[in-house]
Short mmCIF file of C-alpha atoms in Angstrom, two decimals:
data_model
loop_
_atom_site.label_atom_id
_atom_site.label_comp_id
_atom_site.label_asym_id
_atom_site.label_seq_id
_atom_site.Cartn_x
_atom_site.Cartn_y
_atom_site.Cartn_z
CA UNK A 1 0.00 0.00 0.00
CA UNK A 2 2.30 2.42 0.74
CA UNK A 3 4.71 2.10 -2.44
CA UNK A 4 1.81 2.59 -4.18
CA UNK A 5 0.97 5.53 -2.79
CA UNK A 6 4.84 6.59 -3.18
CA UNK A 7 4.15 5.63 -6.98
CA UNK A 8 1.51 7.69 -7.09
CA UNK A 9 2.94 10.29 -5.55
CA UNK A 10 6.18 10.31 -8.22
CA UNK A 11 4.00 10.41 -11.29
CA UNK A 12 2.16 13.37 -10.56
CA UNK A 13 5.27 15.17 -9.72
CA UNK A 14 6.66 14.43 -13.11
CA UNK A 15 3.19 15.46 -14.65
CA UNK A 16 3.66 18.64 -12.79
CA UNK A 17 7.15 19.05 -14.43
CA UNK A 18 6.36 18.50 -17.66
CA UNK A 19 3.28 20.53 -17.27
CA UNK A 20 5.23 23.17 -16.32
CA UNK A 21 8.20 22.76 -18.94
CA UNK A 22 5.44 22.40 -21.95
CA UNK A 23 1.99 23.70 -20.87
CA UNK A 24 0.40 22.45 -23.90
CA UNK A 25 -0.15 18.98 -22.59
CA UNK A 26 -2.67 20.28 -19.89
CA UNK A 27 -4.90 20.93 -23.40
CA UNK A 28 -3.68 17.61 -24.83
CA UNK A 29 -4.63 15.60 -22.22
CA UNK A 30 -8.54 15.55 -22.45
CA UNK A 31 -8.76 15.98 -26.13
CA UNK A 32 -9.66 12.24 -26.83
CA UNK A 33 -13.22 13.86 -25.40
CA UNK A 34 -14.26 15.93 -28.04
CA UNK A 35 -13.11 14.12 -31.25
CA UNK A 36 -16.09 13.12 -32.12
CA UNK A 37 -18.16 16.10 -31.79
CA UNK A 38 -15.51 18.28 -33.84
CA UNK A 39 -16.93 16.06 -37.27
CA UNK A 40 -20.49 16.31 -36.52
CA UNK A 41 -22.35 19.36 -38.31
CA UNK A 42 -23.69 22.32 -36.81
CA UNK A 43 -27.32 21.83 -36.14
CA UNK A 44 -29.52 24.18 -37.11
CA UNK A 45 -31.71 26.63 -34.34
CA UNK A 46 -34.67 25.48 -33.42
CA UNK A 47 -36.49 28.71 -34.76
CA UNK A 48 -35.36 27.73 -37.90
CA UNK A 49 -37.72 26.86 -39.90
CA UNK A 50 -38.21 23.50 -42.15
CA UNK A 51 -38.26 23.28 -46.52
CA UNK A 52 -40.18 20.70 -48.55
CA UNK A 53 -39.68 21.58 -52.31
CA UNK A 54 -41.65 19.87 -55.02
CA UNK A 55 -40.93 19.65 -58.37
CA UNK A 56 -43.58 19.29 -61.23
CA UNK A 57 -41.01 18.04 -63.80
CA UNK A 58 -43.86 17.10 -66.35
CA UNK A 59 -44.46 20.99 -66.03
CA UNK A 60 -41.11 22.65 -65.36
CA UNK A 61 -38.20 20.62 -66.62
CA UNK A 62 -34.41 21.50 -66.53
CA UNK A 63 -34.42 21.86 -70.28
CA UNK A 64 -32.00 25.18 -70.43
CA UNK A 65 -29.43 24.47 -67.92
CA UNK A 66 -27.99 20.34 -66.93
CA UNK A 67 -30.02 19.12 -64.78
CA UNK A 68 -27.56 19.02 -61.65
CA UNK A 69 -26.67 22.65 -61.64
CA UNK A 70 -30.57 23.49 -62.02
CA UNK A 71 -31.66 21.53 -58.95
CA UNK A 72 -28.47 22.72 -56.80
CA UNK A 73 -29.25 26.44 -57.70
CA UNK A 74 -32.99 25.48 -56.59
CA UNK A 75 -31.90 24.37 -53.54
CA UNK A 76 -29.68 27.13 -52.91
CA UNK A 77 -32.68 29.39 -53.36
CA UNK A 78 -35.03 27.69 -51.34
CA UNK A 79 -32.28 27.70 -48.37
CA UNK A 80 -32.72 31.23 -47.73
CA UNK A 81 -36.53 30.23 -46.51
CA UNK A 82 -34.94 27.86 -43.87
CA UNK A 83 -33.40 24.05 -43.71
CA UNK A 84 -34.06 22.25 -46.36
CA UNK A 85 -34.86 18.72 -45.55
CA UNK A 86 -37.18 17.23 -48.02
CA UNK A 87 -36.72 17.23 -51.89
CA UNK A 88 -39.11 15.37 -54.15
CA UNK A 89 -39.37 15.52 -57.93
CA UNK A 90 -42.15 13.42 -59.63
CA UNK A 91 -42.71 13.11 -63.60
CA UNK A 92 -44.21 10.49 -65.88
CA UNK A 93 -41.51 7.92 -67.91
CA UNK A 94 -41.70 10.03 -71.15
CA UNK A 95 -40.19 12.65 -69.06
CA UNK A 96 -37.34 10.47 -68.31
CA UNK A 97 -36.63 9.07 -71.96
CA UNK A 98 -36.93 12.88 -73.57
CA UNK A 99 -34.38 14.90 -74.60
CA UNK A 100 -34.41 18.73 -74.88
CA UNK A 101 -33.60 20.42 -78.29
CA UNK A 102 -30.51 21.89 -76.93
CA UNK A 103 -29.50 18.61 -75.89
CA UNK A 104 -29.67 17.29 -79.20
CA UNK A 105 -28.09 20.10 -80.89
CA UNK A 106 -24.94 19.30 -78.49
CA UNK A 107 -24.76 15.68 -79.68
CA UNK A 108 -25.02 16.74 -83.19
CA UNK A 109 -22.34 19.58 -83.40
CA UNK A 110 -20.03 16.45 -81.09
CA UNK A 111 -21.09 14.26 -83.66
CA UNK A 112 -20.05 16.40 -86.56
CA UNK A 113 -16.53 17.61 -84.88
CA UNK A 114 -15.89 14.04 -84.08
CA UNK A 115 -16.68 13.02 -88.22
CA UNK A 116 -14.16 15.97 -88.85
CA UNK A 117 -11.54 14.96 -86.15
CA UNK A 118 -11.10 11.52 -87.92
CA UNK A 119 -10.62 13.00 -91.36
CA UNK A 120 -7.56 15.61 -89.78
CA UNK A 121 -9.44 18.60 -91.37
CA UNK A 122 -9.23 19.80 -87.45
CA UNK A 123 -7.04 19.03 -84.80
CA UNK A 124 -7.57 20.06 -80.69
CA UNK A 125 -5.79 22.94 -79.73
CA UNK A 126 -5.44 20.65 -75.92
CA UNK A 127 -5.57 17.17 -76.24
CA UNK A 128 -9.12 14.96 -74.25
CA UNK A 129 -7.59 13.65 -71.34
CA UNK A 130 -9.37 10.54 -69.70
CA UNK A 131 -10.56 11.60 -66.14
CA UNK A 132 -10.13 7.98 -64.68
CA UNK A 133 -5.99 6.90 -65.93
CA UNK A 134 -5.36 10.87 -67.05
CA UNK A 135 -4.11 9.24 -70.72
CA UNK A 136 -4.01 12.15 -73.54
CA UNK A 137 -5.85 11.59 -76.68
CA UNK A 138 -6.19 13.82 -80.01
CA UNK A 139 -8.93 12.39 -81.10
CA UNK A 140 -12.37 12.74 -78.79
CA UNK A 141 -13.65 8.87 -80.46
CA UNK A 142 -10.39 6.93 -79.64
CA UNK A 143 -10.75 8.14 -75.98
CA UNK A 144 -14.69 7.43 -75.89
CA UNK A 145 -13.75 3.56 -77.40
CA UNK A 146 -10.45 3.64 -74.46
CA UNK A 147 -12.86 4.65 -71.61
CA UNK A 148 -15.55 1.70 -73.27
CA UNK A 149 -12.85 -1.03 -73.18
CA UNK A 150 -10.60 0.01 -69.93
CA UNK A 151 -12.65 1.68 -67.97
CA UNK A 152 -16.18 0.66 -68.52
CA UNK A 153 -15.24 -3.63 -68.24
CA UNK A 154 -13.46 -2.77 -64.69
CA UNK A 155 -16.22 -1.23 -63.46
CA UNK A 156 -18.94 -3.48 -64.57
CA UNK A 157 -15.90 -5.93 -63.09
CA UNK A 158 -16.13 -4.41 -59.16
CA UNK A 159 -19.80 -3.74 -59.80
CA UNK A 160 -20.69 -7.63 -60.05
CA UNK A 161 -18.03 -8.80 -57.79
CA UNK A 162 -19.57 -6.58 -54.97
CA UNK A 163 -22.92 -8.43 -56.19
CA UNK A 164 -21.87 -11.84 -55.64
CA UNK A 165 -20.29 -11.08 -52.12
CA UNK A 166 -22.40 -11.12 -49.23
CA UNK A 167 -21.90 -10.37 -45.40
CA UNK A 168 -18.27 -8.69 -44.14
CA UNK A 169 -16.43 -9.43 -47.60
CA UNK A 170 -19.45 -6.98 -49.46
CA UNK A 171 -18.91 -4.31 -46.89
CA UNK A 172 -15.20 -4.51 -46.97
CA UNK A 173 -15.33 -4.37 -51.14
CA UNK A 174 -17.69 -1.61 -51.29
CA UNK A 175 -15.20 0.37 -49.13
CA UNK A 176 -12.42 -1.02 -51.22
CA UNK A 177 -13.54 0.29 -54.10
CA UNK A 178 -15.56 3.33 -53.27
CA UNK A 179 -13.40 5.64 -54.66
CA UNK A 180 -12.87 4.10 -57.74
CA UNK A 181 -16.24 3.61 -58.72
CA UNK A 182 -16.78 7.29 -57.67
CA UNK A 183 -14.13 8.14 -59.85
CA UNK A 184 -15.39 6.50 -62.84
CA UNK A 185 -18.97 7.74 -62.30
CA UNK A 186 -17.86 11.44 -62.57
CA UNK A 187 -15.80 10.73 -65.44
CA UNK A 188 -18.59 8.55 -67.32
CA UNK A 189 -21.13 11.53 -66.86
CA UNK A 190 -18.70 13.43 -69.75
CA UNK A 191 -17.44 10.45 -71.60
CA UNK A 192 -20.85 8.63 -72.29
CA UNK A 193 -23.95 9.31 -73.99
CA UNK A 194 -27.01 8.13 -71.69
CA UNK A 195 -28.72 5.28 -73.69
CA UNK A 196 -32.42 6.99 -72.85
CA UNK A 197 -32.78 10.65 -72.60
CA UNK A 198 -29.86 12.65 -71.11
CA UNK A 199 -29.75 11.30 -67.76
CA UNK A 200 -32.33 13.23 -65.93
CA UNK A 201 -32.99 11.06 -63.13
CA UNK A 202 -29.22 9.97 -62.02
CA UNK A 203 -28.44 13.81 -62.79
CA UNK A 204 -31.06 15.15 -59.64
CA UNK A 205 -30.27 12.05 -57.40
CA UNK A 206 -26.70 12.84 -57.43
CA UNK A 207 -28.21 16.39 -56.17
CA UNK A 208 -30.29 14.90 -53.53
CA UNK A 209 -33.67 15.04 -54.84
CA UNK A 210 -35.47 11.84 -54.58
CA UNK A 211 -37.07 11.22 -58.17
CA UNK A 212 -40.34 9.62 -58.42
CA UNK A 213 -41.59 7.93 -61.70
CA UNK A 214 -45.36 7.39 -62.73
CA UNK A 215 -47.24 6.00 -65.33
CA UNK A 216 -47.83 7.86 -68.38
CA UNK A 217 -51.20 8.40 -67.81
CA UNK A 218 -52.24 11.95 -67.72
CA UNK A 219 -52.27 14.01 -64.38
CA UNK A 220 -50.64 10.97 -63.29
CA UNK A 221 -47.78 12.98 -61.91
CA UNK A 222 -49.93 15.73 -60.17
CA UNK A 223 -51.90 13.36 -58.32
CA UNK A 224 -49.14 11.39 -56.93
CA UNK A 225 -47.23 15.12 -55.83
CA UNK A 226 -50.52 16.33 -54.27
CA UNK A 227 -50.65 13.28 -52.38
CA UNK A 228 -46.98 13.50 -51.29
CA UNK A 229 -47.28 17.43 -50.06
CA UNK A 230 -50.19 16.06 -47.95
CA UNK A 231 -48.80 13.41 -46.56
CA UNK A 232 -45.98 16.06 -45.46
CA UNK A 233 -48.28 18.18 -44.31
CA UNK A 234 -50.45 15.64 -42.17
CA UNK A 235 -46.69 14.71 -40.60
CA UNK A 236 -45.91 18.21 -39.90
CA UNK A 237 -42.59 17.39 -41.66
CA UNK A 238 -42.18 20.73 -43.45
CA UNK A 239 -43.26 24.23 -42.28
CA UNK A 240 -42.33 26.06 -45.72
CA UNK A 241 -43.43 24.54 -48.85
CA UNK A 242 -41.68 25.32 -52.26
CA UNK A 243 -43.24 24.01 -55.24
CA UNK A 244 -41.76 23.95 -58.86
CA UNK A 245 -44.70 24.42 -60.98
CA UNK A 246 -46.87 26.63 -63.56
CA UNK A 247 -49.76 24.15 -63.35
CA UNK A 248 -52.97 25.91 -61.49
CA UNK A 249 -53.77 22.16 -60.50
CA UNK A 250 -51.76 22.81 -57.07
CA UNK A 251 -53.98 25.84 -56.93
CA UNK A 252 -56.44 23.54 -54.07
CA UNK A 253 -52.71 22.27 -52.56
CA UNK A 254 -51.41 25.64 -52.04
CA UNK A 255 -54.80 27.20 -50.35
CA UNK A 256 -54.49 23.77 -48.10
CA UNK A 257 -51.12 24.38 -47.13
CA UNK A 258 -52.05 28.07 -45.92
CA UNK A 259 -54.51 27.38 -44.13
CA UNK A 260 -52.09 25.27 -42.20
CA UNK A 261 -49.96 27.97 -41.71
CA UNK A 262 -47.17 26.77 -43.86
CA UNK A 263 -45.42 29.23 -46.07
CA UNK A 264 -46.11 28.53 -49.37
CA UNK A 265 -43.36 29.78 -52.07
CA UNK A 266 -43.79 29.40 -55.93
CA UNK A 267 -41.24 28.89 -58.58
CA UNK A 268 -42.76 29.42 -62.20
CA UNK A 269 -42.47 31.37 -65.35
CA UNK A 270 -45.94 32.66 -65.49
CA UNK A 271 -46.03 36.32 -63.91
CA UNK A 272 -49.41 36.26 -62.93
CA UNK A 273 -50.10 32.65 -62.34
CA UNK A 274 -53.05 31.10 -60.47
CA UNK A 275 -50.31 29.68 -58.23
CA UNK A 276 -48.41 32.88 -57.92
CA UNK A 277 -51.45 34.57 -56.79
CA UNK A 278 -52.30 32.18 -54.02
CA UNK A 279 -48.83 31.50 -52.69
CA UNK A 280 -47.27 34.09 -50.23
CA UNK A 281 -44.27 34.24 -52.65
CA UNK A 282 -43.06 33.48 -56.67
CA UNK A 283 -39.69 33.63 -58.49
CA UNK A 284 -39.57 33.06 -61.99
CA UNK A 285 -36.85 30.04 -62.77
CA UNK A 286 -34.62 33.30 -64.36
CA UNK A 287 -34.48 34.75 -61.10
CA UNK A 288 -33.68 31.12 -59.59
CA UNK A 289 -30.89 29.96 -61.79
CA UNK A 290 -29.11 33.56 -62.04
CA UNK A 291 -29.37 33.93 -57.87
CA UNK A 292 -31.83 36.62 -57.90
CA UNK A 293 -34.25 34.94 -56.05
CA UNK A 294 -31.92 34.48 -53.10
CA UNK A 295 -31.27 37.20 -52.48
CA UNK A 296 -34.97 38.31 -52.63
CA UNK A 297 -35.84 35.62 -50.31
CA UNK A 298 -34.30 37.69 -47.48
CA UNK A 299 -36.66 40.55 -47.72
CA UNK A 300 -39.48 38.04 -47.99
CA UNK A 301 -38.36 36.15 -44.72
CA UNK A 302 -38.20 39.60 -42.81
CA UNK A 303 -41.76 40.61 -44.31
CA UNK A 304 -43.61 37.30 -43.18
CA UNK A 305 -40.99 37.89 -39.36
CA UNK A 306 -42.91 41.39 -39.43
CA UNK A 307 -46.57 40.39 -40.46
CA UNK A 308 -46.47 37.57 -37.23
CA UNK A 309 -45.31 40.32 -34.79
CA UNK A 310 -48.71 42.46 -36.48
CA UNK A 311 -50.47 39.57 -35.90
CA UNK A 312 -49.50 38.63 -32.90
CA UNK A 313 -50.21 42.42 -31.39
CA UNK A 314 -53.50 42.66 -33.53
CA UNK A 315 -57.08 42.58 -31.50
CA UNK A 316 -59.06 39.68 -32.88
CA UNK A 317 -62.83 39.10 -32.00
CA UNK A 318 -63.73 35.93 -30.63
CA UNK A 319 -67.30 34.90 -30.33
CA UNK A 320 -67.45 32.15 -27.50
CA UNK A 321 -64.87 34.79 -25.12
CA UNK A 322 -67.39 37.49 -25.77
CA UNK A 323 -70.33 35.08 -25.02
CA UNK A 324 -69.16 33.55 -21.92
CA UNK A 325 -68.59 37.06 -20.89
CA UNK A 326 -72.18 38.64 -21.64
CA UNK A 327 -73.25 35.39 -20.01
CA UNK A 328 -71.57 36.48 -16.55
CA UNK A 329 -72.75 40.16 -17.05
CA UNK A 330 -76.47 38.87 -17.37
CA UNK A 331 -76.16 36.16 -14.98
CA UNK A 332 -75.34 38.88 -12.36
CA UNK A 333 -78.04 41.39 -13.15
CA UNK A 334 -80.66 38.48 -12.98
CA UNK A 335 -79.14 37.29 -9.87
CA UNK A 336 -79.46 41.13 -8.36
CA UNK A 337 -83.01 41.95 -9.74
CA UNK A 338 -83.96 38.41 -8.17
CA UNK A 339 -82.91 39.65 -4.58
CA UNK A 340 -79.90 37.13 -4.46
CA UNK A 341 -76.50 37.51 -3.11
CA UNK A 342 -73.78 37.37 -5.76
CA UNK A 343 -70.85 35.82 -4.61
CA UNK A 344 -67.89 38.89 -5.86
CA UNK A 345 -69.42 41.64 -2.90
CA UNK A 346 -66.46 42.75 -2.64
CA UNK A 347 -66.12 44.00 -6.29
CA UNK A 348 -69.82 45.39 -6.91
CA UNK A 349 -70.60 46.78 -3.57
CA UNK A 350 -71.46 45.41 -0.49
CA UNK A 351 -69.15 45.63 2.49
CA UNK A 352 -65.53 44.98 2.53
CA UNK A 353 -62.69 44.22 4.61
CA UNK A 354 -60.53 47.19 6.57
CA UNK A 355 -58.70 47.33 9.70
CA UNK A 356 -60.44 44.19 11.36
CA UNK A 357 -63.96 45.49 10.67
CA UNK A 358 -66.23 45.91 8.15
CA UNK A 359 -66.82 49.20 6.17
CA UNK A 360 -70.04 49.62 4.43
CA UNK A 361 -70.37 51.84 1.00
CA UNK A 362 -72.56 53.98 0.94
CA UNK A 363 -75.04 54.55 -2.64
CA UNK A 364 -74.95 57.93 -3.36
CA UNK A 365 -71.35 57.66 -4.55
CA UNK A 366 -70.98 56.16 -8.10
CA UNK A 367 -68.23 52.40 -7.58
CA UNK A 368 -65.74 53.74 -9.18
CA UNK A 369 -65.46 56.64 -6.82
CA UNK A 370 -63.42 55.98 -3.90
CA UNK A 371 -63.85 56.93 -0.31
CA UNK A 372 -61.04 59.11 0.86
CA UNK A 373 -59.53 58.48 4.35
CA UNK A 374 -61.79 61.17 6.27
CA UNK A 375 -65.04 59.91 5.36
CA UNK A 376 -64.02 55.99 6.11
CA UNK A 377 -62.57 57.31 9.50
#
């Protein structure tokens, strides 16, 4: 016992000496504490209100800008109203497998170049450099067939060896080739033509939006968003709603969502819009994709912070307060004329309470005039 305590006693004086030689370890020594907390994300205040956007894409496709950039300038926009948390994009399968006219003027004028590349009527200024092995090519079809037999095989390769795994060895090659197969996605997304429509879908999953796809049958894609804002409504999952839409369908939507209380915000090109006129605010998809609407977001916030405070300090009339109280006011006039006692004497007249005895009013005065000290004494 004791050389333990002499043990003891040693170590801490060389902890002292060290501390005092290099204070830094006093800081060191409970850091193992807060390492996980420093890679956690800031959570958002609790006043901070929640966004649900919903995107008509039967109505409003991405047809002038890629698809990506369009949905991650949307959600940009609608991050100014508060935290975005719920994304949802519906649209029928023709949606999926069409492909805008400036889309197909792209593949033509690649097309073209490509027919003149192979001739050597033009030549690159910089050379196409594969994104996956970083190999230089002149010629943009001999690195489209070398990304086809390299880089395409390997990856179908991992892709159907992490199939056939199952339990630890899956998880360990999914982590083994994460990055790889990430790699080769991005690269694939510039390389490869889509085999149906420009890749729409992949294009606003990779932005977070989850994509929904319905029959072609029509209004088959407004009836299954209607029923997916009201199923976020019933959860009181969203307190903003952002829809992406010109159709004046939503019109019923939009009046339901107010009367919740939920903001409602529009995004359309139609200036004066049946939805526009409902909602509490619209941006045109101009003002979305070049950042206007943003920034006008932040004078909308403060208007709809200033209209609560109004209607917070704002005298409302309300019919069963103003009945219950006529209700006491004739219940003690009938009581009176009736040559009862009310039970509150001591706020209508009566007698009341002073000194240990009791002081009675007299009726000449009116109740509201009080007695000064002379006349009670």
């Amino acid at each position: 016992m004791f050389s333990n305590s002499r043990r003891l006693c040693h170590y801490s004086l060389q902890w002292a000496q060290l501390k005092t030689h290099n204070p830094f370890l006093d800081s060191c020594r409970f850091r193992h504490f807060n390492t996980k907390s420093a890679t956690l994300p800031p959570k958002a205040p609790h006043n901070t209100p929640t966004v649900a956007i919903f995107w008509d894409l039967d109505n409003k496709p991405p047809n002038s800008i890629p698809p990506f950039e369009a949905a991650m300038k949307l959600k940009r926009a609608a991050s100014s109203f508060g935290v975005v948390q719920h994304t949802v994009a519906y649209a029928n399968r023709h949606a999926f497998s069409y492909v805008p006219q400036a889309v197909r003027e792209q593949r033509k004028d690649r097309k073209l170049l490509n027919q003149l590349e192979n001739k050597g009527v033009i030549k690159p200024v910089e050379p196409y450099v594969c994104k996956v092995c970083g190999r230089k090519f002149y010629n943009n079809e001999k690195m489209v067939n070398h990304f086809k037999q390299i880089h395409e095989r390997e990856h179908q390769k991992r892709v159907n060896q992490i199939e056939s795994a199952r339990g630890k060895r899956r998880v360990n090659l999914v982590g083994k080739y994460a990055m790889k197969m990430q790699k080769y996605r991005n690269a694939s997304r510039d390389v490869l033509t889509p085999k149906t429509g420009y890749g729409l879908a992949d294009e606003l999953k990779r932005a977070g939006f989850w994509v929904g796809t319905v029959s072609n049958k029509p209004q088959a894609a407004d009836v299954a968003l209607k029923e997916h804002m009201v199923d976020v409504m019933d959860k009181k999952k969203a307190e903003c709603v952002v829809l992406v839409s010109d159709d004046s369908d939503f019109v019923g939507v939009v009046k339901e969502a107010k009367s919740r209380c939920l903001k409602t915000v529009v995004v359309g090109n139609l200036e004066h819009g049946a939805l526009k006129r409902v909602a509490d605010a619209g941006f045109s998809w101009q003002e979305v994709l070049m950042g206007k609407a943003k920034k006008e977001a932040i004078s909308v916030v403060e208007k709809w912070s200033d209209r609560e405070i109004l209607e917070r300090l704002e005298w409302r009339f309300d019919p069963e307060k103003e009945r219950d109280a006529y209700a006491a006011v004739d219940a003690f006039y009938n009581e009176t004329a009736s040559g009862g006692e009310f039970d509150d004497d001591s706020v209508f007249g009566g007698g009341y309470e002073m000194g240990g005895g009791v002081v009675e009013r007299e009726d000449s005065g009116s109740w509201w005039e009080l007695d000064s000290d002379e006349a009670v004494s």
